[in-house]
Amino acid sequence: MDPEAFLDLANQVTKLKMYPYFDLAHAALCCLAVRDDLANGSLPFSRKHPLALWASSMLVIFAGGILANLLLGEPVLAPLKNNNQLLLSTVVWYLIFYSPFDVGYKFFKFLPIKVICAALKEVYRAKKVHDGVTHAAKLFPNAYIVMIAIGAIKGNGAGFVKIGERLCRGVWTPTAVEFLVPNFSTKASILAALIFVVDKKTDLISAPHALVYFGVVIFFVYFKLSSLLLGITDPFVPFENLFCAICMGGVFDVIQETFYGKPSTEENGEVSKPKAE
């Protein structure tokens, strides 16, 4: 492809409007995630507790904006001020949970439709990460960690409010903290936010901003479709294992076990120090 044409395509991607198609895809996949989380109890729960289900679904859909505003000291409910977006999300929620003969749920679960929605949502995610980094940079120009954190939260807010949205449905799962076992979307959002910060605040990336943005979009879409179609779940895992083995004590634990044996576990759960012979 001609470089100028490629750059023009990248510029067009940066100017894409999210409403209504990208917002619809995002809302659909969020509602599907809520329904799949309910599993076999989705039908009785949706009939008995429609308000709790709606609140839970809206919290997942608008999670990134709500949580980012909470952390930045801005109005928490500001993401809900767009009536058109809220109405679209509510219509999608209704179709997935209450459409006759479950047509809405089956439609969005149909693999070709789900693949299209997943691709659109990843473009939406890249936009949210970029907007989060840009907004945080205006408030805290030199706080790189804040920029990365807000970008990651905007990109995968649903993962960070999982405890809260389940609590709306009367389920308490404190072990579902995203920091314990972050999923691929969170890791990818952190990486994308880091790239945007480096691009915005340093001269290390010489490529035009549109190309950097387009590269992040391609990265998101490629690995999401690979997950759906090829079963590739998390390409970060090998690098994480290598890093933990080298820098987080893995090598030293192996050396310790080799020369001193495995440390014994006491009754209170604490690990006792091995004694040298």
mmCIF file of C-alpha atoms in Angstrom:
data_model
loop_
_atom_site.group_PDB
_atom_site.id
_atom_site.type_symbol
_atom_site.label_atom_id
_atom_site.label_comp_id
_atom_site.label_asym_id
_atom_site.label_seq_id
_atom_site.Cartn_x
_atom_site.Cartn_y
_atom_site.Cartn_z
ATOM 1 C CA MET A 1 0.000 0.000 0.000
ATOM 2 C CA ASP A 2 1.152 3.509 -0.789
ATOM 3 C CA PRO A 3 2.519 5.188 2.390
ATOM 4 C CA GLU A 4 0.413 8.291 1.840
ATOM 5 C CA ALA A 5 -2.728 6.207 1.381
ATOM 6 C CA PHE A 6 -1.877 4.225 4.525
ATOM 7 C CA LEU A 7 -1.382 7.438 6.494
ATOM 8 C CA ASP A 8 -4.662 8.776 5.147
ATOM 9 C CA LEU A 9 -6.398 5.580 6.289
ATOM 10 C CA ALA A 10 -4.840 5.973 9.733
ATOM 11 C CA ASN A 11 -6.101 9.557 9.931
ATOM 12 C CA GLN A 12 -9.605 8.397 9.012
ATOM 13 C CA VAL A 13 -9.519 5.792 11.788
ATOM 14 C CA THR A 14 -8.598 8.428 14.366
ATOM 15 C CA LYS A 15 -11.631 10.496 13.326
ATOM 16 C CA LEU A 16 -14.197 7.695 13.515
ATOM 17 C CA LYS A 17 -17.342 8.556 15.472
ATOM 18 C CA MET A 18 -18.259 5.962 18.076
ATOM 19 C CA TYR A 19 -22.020 6.529 18.013
ATOM 20 C CA PRO A 20 -24.042 4.530 17.138
ATOM 21 C CA TYR A 21 -22.309 1.454 15.677
ATOM 22 C CA PHE A 22 -19.301 1.172 17.983
ATOM 23 C CA ASP A 23 -21.402 2.031 21.047
ATOM 24 C CA LEU A 24 -23.919 -0.627 20.013
ATOM 25 C CA ALA A 25 -21.221 -3.289 19.669
ATOM 26 C CA HIS A 26 -19.745 -2.340 23.048
ATOM 27 C CA ALA A 27 -23.138 -2.452 24.771
ATOM 28 C CA ALA A 28 -24.015 -5.780 23.163
ATOM 29 C CA LEU A 29 -20.822 -7.523 24.264
ATOM 30 C CA CYS A 30 -21.100 -6.069 27.780
ATOM 31 C CA CYS A 31 -24.672 -7.359 28.132
ATOM 32 C CA LEU A 32 -23.614 -10.730 26.750
ATOM 33 C CA ALA A 33 -20.871 -10.863 29.381
ATOM 34 C CA VAL A 34 -23.398 -10.122 32.141
ATOM 35 C CA ARG A 35 -25.763 -12.795 30.864
ATOM 36 C CA ASP A 36 -22.990 -15.361 30.511
ATOM 37 C CA ASP A 37 -21.869 -14.515 34.051
ATOM 38 C CA LEU A 38 -25.388 -15.328 35.283
ATOM 39 C CA ALA A 39 -25.179 -18.640 33.358
ATOM 40 C CA ASN A 40 -28.218 -20.839 33.964
ATOM 41 C CA GLY A 41 -29.725 -18.362 36.401
ATOM 42 C CA SER A 42 -30.085 -15.588 33.818
ATOM 43 C CA LEU A 43 -33.718 -16.344 32.947
ATOM 44 C CA PRO A 44 -35.202 -16.457 36.472
ATOM 45 C CA PHE A 45 -33.045 -13.549 37.640
ATOM 46 C CA SER A 46 -34.060 -11.337 34.709
ATOM 47 C CA ARG A 47 -37.743 -11.992 35.467
ATOM 48 C CA LYS A 48 -37.469 -11.372 39.202
ATOM 49 C CA HIS A 49 -34.949 -8.510 39.336
ATOM 50 C CA PRO A 50 -35.069 -6.407 36.137
ATOM 51 C CA LEU A 51 -33.956 -3.197 37.876
ATOM 52 C CA ALA A 52 -30.902 -4.824 39.453
ATOM 53 C CA LEU A 53 -30.071 -6.426 36.112
ATOM 54 C CA TRP A 54 -30.376 -3.106 34.286
ATOM 55 C CA ALA A 55 -28.207 -1.311 36.866
ATOM 56 C CA SER A 56 -25.600 -4.066 36.668
ATOM 57 C CA SER A 57 -25.541 -3.948 32.868
ATOM 58 C CA MET A 58 -25.310 -0.145 32.704
ATOM 59 C CA LEU A 59 -22.491 -0.211 35.248
ATOM 60 C CA VAL A 60 -20.546 -2.596 33.009
ATOM 61 C CA ILE A 61 -21.246 -0.570 29.851
ATOM 62 C CA PHE A 62 -20.243 2.790 31.367
ATOM 63 C CA ALA A 63 -17.683 1.395 33.816
ATOM 64 C CA GLY A 64 -14.615 3.082 32.314
ATOM 65 C CA GLY A 65 -16.044 6.589 32.410
ATOM 66 C CA ILE A 66 -17.637 6.196 35.851
ATOM 67 C CA LEU A 67 -14.509 4.802 37.509
ATOM 68 C CA ALA A 68 -12.163 7.262 35.771
ATOM 69 C CA ASN A 69 -14.308 10.217 36.871
ATOM 70 C CA LEU A 70 -14.366 8.865 40.408
ATOM 71 C CA LEU A 71 -10.572 8.707 40.525
ATOM 72 C CA LEU A 72 -10.138 12.143 38.900
ATOM 73 C CA GLY A 73 -12.618 13.884 41.209
ATOM 74 C CA GLU A 74 -15.122 14.617 38.449
ATOM 75 C CA PRO A 75 -18.913 13.972 38.417
ATOM 76 C CA VAL A 76 -19.301 10.206 38.636
ATOM 77 C CA LEU A 77 -22.583 10.134 36.706
ATOM 78 C CA ALA A 78 -21.317 12.316 33.852
ATOM 79 C CA PRO A 79 -20.948 9.311 31.482
ATOM 80 C CA LEU A 80 -24.728 8.839 31.740
ATOM 81 C CA LYS A 81 -25.569 12.348 30.554
ATOM 82 C CA ASN A 82 -25.719 11.295 26.896
ATOM 83 C CA ASN A 83 -29.374 10.300 26.546
ATOM 84 C CA ASN A 84 -28.949 8.781 23.095
ATOM 85 C CA GLN A 85 -26.141 6.505 24.240
ATOM 86 C CA LEU A 86 -28.061 5.529 27.382
ATOM 87 C CA LEU A 87 -31.182 4.773 25.356
ATOM 88 C CA LEU A 88 -29.196 2.696 22.847
ATOM 89 C CA SER A 89 -27.598 0.709 25.669
ATOM 90 C CA THR A 90 -30.998 0.113 27.269
ATOM 91 C CA VAL A 91 -32.503 -1.102 23.992
ATOM 92 C CA VAL A 92 -29.598 -3.528 23.492
ATOM 93 C CA TRP A 93 -29.955 -4.717 27.094
ATOM 94 C CA TYR A 94 -33.679 -5.342 26.572
ATOM 95 C CA LEU A 95 -33.117 -7.242 23.330
ATOM 96 C CA ILE A 96 -30.524 -9.546 24.888
ATOM 97 C CA PHE A 97 -32.531 -10.367 28.012
ATOM 98 C CA TYR A 98 -36.188 -9.976 27.060
ATOM 99 C CA SER A 99 -36.633 -10.415 23.290
ATOM 100 C CA PRO A 100 -39.258 -13.014 22.245
ATOM 101 C CA PHE A 101 -37.875 -16.537 21.826
ATOM 102 C CA ASP A 102 -34.470 -15.158 22.886
ATOM 103 C CA VAL A 103 -33.905 -13.865 19.356
ATOM 104 C CA GLY A 104 -31.711 -10.944 20.490
ATOM 105 C CA TYR A 105 -29.356 -13.113 22.510
ATOM 106 C CA LYS A 106 -29.057 -15.707 19.744
ATOM 107 C CA PHE A 107 -28.444 -12.976 17.167
ATOM 108 C CA PHE A 108 -25.533 -11.423 19.047
ATOM 109 C CA LYS A 109 -24.127 -14.860 19.954
ATOM 110 C CA PHE A 110 -24.085 -15.892 16.276
ATOM 111 C CA LEU A 111 -20.360 -16.171 15.515
ATOM 112 C CA PRO A 112 -20.143 -13.852 12.458
ATOM 113 C CA ILE A 113 -22.122 -11.150 14.313
ATOM 114 C CA LYS A 114 -20.044 -11.646 17.448
ATOM 115 C CA VAL A 115 -16.814 -11.336 15.452
ATOM 116 C CA ILE A 116 -17.994 -8.066 13.889
ATOM 117 C CA CYS A 117 -19.055 -6.707 17.283
ATOM 118 C CA ALA A 118 -15.734 -7.773 18.810
ATOM 119 C CA ALA A 119 -13.759 -5.962 16.093
ATOM 120 C CA LEU A 120 -15.858 -2.814 16.533
ATOM 121 C CA LYS A 121 -15.444 -2.962 20.292
ATOM 122 C CA GLU A 122 -11.663 -3.153 20.030
ATOM 123 C CA VAL A 123 -11.677 0.025 17.920
ATOM 124 C CA TYR A 124 -13.882 1.500 20.643
ATOM 125 C CA ARG A 125 -11.405 0.333 23.304
ATOM 126 C CA ALA A 126 -8.462 1.983 21.553
ATOM 127 C CA LYS A 127 -10.443 5.224 21.369
ATOM 128 C CA LYS A 128 -11.275 5.075 25.076
ATOM 129 C CA VAL A 129 -7.666 4.372 26.077
ATOM 130 C CA HIS A 130 -6.469 7.295 23.971
ATOM 131 C CA ASP A 131 -9.137 9.622 25.360
ATOM 132 C CA GLY A 132 -8.301 8.566 28.915
ATOM 133 C CA VAL A 133 -4.590 9.278 28.455
ATOM 134 C CA THR A 134 -5.329 12.626 26.775
ATOM 135 C CA HIS A 135 -7.767 13.705 29.485
ATOM 136 C CA ALA A 136 -5.447 12.697 32.333
ATOM 137 C CA ALA A 137 -2.545 14.516 30.617
ATOM 138 C CA LYS A 138 -4.524 17.762 30.711
ATOM 139 C CA LEU A 139 -5.183 17.437 34.433
ATOM 140 C CA PHE A 140 -1.797 15.998 35.462
ATOM 141 C CA PRO A 141 0.739 16.896 32.736
ATOM 142 C CA ASN A 142 3.698 15.184 34.414
ATOM 143 C CA ALA A 143 1.972 12.262 36.152
ATOM 144 C CA TYR A 144 2.732 9.412 33.780
ATOM 145 C CA ILE A 145 1.392 6.724 36.108
ATOM 146 C CA VAL A 146 -1.938 8.562 36.360
ATOM 147 C CA MET A 147 -2.174 8.780 32.574
ATOM 148 C CA ILE A 148 -1.493 5.068 32.161
ATOM 149 C CA ALA A 149 -3.922 4.137 34.945
ATOM 150 C CA ILE A 150 -6.770 6.261 33.594
ATOM 151 C CA GLY A 151 -6.147 5.011 30.058
ATOM 152 C CA ALA A 152 -6.231 1.387 31.220
ATOM 153 C CA ILE A 153 -9.386 1.942 33.284
ATOM 154 C CA LYS A 154 -11.109 3.642 30.369
ATOM 155 C CA GLY A 155 -10.082 0.769 28.125
ATOM 156 C CA ASN A 156 -11.328 -2.050 30.355
ATOM 157 C CA GLY A 157 -13.427 -0.511 33.100
ATOM 158 C CA ALA A 158 -15.710 -3.547 33.219
ATOM 159 C CA GLY A 159 -12.896 -5.647 34.652
ATOM 160 C CA PHE A 160 -12.286 -3.205 37.491
ATOM 161 C CA VAL A 161 -15.952 -2.940 38.542
ATOM 162 C CA LYS A 162 -16.685 -6.661 38.395
ATOM 163 C CA ILE A 163 -17.162 -6.836 42.149
ATOM 164 C CA GLY A 164 -19.517 -3.842 42.100
ATOM 165 C CA GLU A 165 -21.642 -5.026 39.194
ATOM 166 C CA ARG A 166 -22.016 -8.466 40.749
ATOM 167 C CA LEU A 167 -22.949 -6.806 44.022
ATOM 168 C CA CYS A 168 -25.792 -5.061 42.176
ATOM 169 C CA ARG A 169 -27.082 -8.572 41.479
ATOM 170 C CA GLY A 170 -26.649 -9.661 45.094
ATOM 171 C CA VAL A 171 -23.463 -11.658 44.569
ATOM 172 C CA TRP A 172 -20.355 -10.978 46.664
ATOM 173 C CA THR A 173 -17.118 -12.220 45.065
ATOM 174 C CA PRO A 174 -14.157 -10.409 46.668
ATOM 175 C CA THR A 175 -11.677 -12.669 44.862
ATOM 176 C CA ALA A 176 -12.759 -11.209 41.491
ATOM 177 C CA VAL A 177 -10.434 -8.229 41.906
ATOM 178 C CA GLU A 178 -8.847 -7.384 38.563
ATOM 179 C CA PHE A 179 -5.463 -6.803 40.210
ATOM 180 C CA LEU A 180 -5.287 -10.460 41.304
ATOM 181 C CA VAL A 181 -5.721 -11.996 37.877
ATOM 182 C CA PRO A 182 -5.815 -9.266 35.208
ATOM 183 C CA ASN A 183 -7.237 -10.426 31.906
ATOM 184 C CA PHE A 184 -5.743 -9.790 28.487
ATOM 185 C CA SER A 185 -7.902 -6.696 27.860
ATOM 186 C CA THR A 186 -6.507 -5.011 30.966
ATOM 187 C CA LYS A 187 -2.904 -5.868 30.071
ATOM 188 C CA ALA A 188 -3.392 -4.691 26.487
ATOM 189 C CA SER A 189 -5.002 -1.456 27.683
ATOM 190 C CA ILE A 190 -2.048 -0.789 29.994
ATOM 191 C CA LEU A 191 0.385 -1.409 27.133
ATOM 192 C CA ALA A 192 -1.615 0.827 24.784
ATOM 193 C CA ALA A 193 -1.794 3.585 27.409
ATOM 194 C CA LEU A 194 1.972 3.323 27.897
ATOM 195 C CA ILE A 195 2.519 3.659 24.136
ATOM 196 C CA PHE A 196 0.263 6.717 23.965
ATOM 197 C CA VAL A 197 2.081 8.322 26.902
ATOM 198 C CA VAL A 198 5.490 7.695 25.314
ATOM 199 C CA ASP A 199 4.200 9.060 22.016
ATOM 200 C CA LYS A 200 2.696 12.139 23.653
ATOM 201 C CA LYS A 201 5.374 13.008 26.197
ATOM 202 C CA THR A 202 8.658 11.904 24.605
ATOM 203 C CA ASP A 203 10.434 11.868 21.259
ATOM 204 C CA LEU A 204 11.149 8.134 21.343
ATOM 205 C CA ILE A 205 8.459 7.402 18.747
ATOM 206 C CA SER A 206 9.130 9.246 15.510
ATOM 207 C CA ALA A 207 6.079 7.942 13.635
ATOM 208 C CA PRO A 208 3.060 10.219 13.129
ATOM 209 C CA HIS A 209 0.494 10.053 15.904
ATOM 210 C CA ALA A 210 -2.165 8.688 13.541
ATOM 211 C CA LEU A 211 0.041 5.705 12.697
ATOM 212 C CA VAL A 212 0.678 4.988 16.374
ATOM 213 C CA TYR A 213 -3.064 5.096 17.041
ATOM 214 C CA PHE A 214 -3.780 2.886 14.036
ATOM 215 C CA GLY A 215 -1.136 0.413 15.183
ATOM 216 C CA VAL A 216 -2.812 0.125 18.590
ATOM 217 C CA VAL A 217 -6.180 -0.455 16.892
ATOM 218 C CA ILE A 218 -4.698 -3.235 14.726
ATOM 219 C CA PHE A 219 -3.079 -4.794 17.808
ATOM 220 C CA PHE A 220 -6.385 -4.847 19.709
ATOM 221 C CA VAL A 221 -8.442 -6.165 16.804
ATOM 222 C CA TYR A 222 -5.907 -8.828 15.776
ATOM 223 C CA PHE A 223 -5.565 -10.420 19.202
ATOM 224 C CA LYS A 224 -9.297 -10.221 19.936
ATOM 225 C CA LEU A 225 -10.142 -12.022 16.707
ATOM 226 C CA SER A 226 -7.331 -14.500 17.383
ATOM 227 C CA SER A 227 -8.934 -15.205 20.746
ATOM 228 C CA LEU A 228 -12.367 -15.784 19.224
ATOM 229 C CA LEU A 229 -11.321 -17.758 16.154
ATOM 230 C CA LEU A 230 -8.013 -19.418 17.082
ATOM 231 C CA GLY A 231 -8.276 -19.763 20.857
ATOM 232 C CA ILE A 232 -5.235 -17.594 21.629
ATOM 233 C CA THR A 233 -6.113 -16.360 25.099
ATOM 234 C CA ASP A 234 -3.194 -14.327 26.452
ATOM 235 C CA PRO A 235 0.055 -13.778 24.510
ATOM 236 C CA PHE A 236 1.531 -11.925 27.495
ATOM 237 C CA VAL A 237 1.737 -15.075 29.652
ATOM 238 C CA PRO A 238 5.144 -16.374 28.370
ATOM 239 C CA PHE A 239 6.742 -12.973 28.926
ATOM 240 C CA GLU A 240 5.166 -12.695 32.382
ATOM 241 C CA ASN A 241 6.472 -16.132 33.353
ATOM 242 C CA LEU A 242 9.965 -15.257 32.142
ATOM 243 C CA PHE A 243 9.941 -11.911 33.958
ATOM 244 C CA CYS A 244 8.685 -13.474 37.205
ATOM 245 C CA ALA A 245 11.263 -16.246 37.001
ATOM 246 C CA ILE A 246 14.115 -13.770 36.586
ATOM 247 C CA CYS A 247 13.044 -10.705 38.560
ATOM 248 C CA MET A 248 10.405 -11.885 41.042
ATOM 249 C CA GLY A 249 12.321 -14.513 42.933
ATOM 250 C CA GLY A 250 11.636 -17.569 40.779
ATOM 251 C CA VAL A 251 15.295 -18.375 40.116
ATOM 252 C CA PHE A 252 16.287 -17.809 43.734
ATOM 253 C CA ASP A 253 13.424 -20.020 44.968
ATOM 254 C CA VAL A 254 14.683 -22.850 42.762
ATOM 255 C CA ILE A 255 18.246 -22.378 44.035
ATOM 256 C CA GLN A 256 16.985 -22.342 47.609
ATOM 257 C CA GLU A 257 14.986 -25.534 47.121
ATOM 258 C CA THR A 258 17.973 -27.196 45.456
ATOM 259 C CA PHE A 259 20.406 -26.556 48.319
ATOM 260 C CA TYR A 260 18.105 -26.300 51.353
ATOM 261 C CA GLY A 261 14.964 -28.202 50.347
ATOM 262 C CA LYS A 262 11.404 -26.950 50.210
ATOM 263 C CA PRO A 263 10.416 -24.634 53.081
ATOM 264 C CA SER A 264 7.825 -26.269 55.311
ATOM 265 C CA THR A 265 4.442 -24.620 55.827
ATOM 266 C CA GLU A 266 3.381 -24.027 59.429
ATOM 267 C CA GLU A 267 -0.163 -24.385 60.776
ATOM 268 C CA ASN A 268 -0.892 -20.638 60.522
ATOM 269 C CA GLY A 269 -0.076 -20.672 56.790
ATOM 270 C CA GLU A 270 3.270 -18.921 57.129
ATOM 271 C CA VAL A 271 6.326 -20.369 55.469
ATOM 272 C CA SER A 272 9.093 -21.254 57.895
ATOM 273 C CA LYS A 273 12.677 -20.597 56.918
ATOM 274 C CA PRO A 274 14.625 -23.730 55.940
ATOM 275 C CA LYS A 275 17.460 -24.637 58.202
ATOM 276 C CA ALA A 276 20.898 -25.238 56.738
ATOM 277 C CA GLU A 277 22.467 -28.551 57.619
#
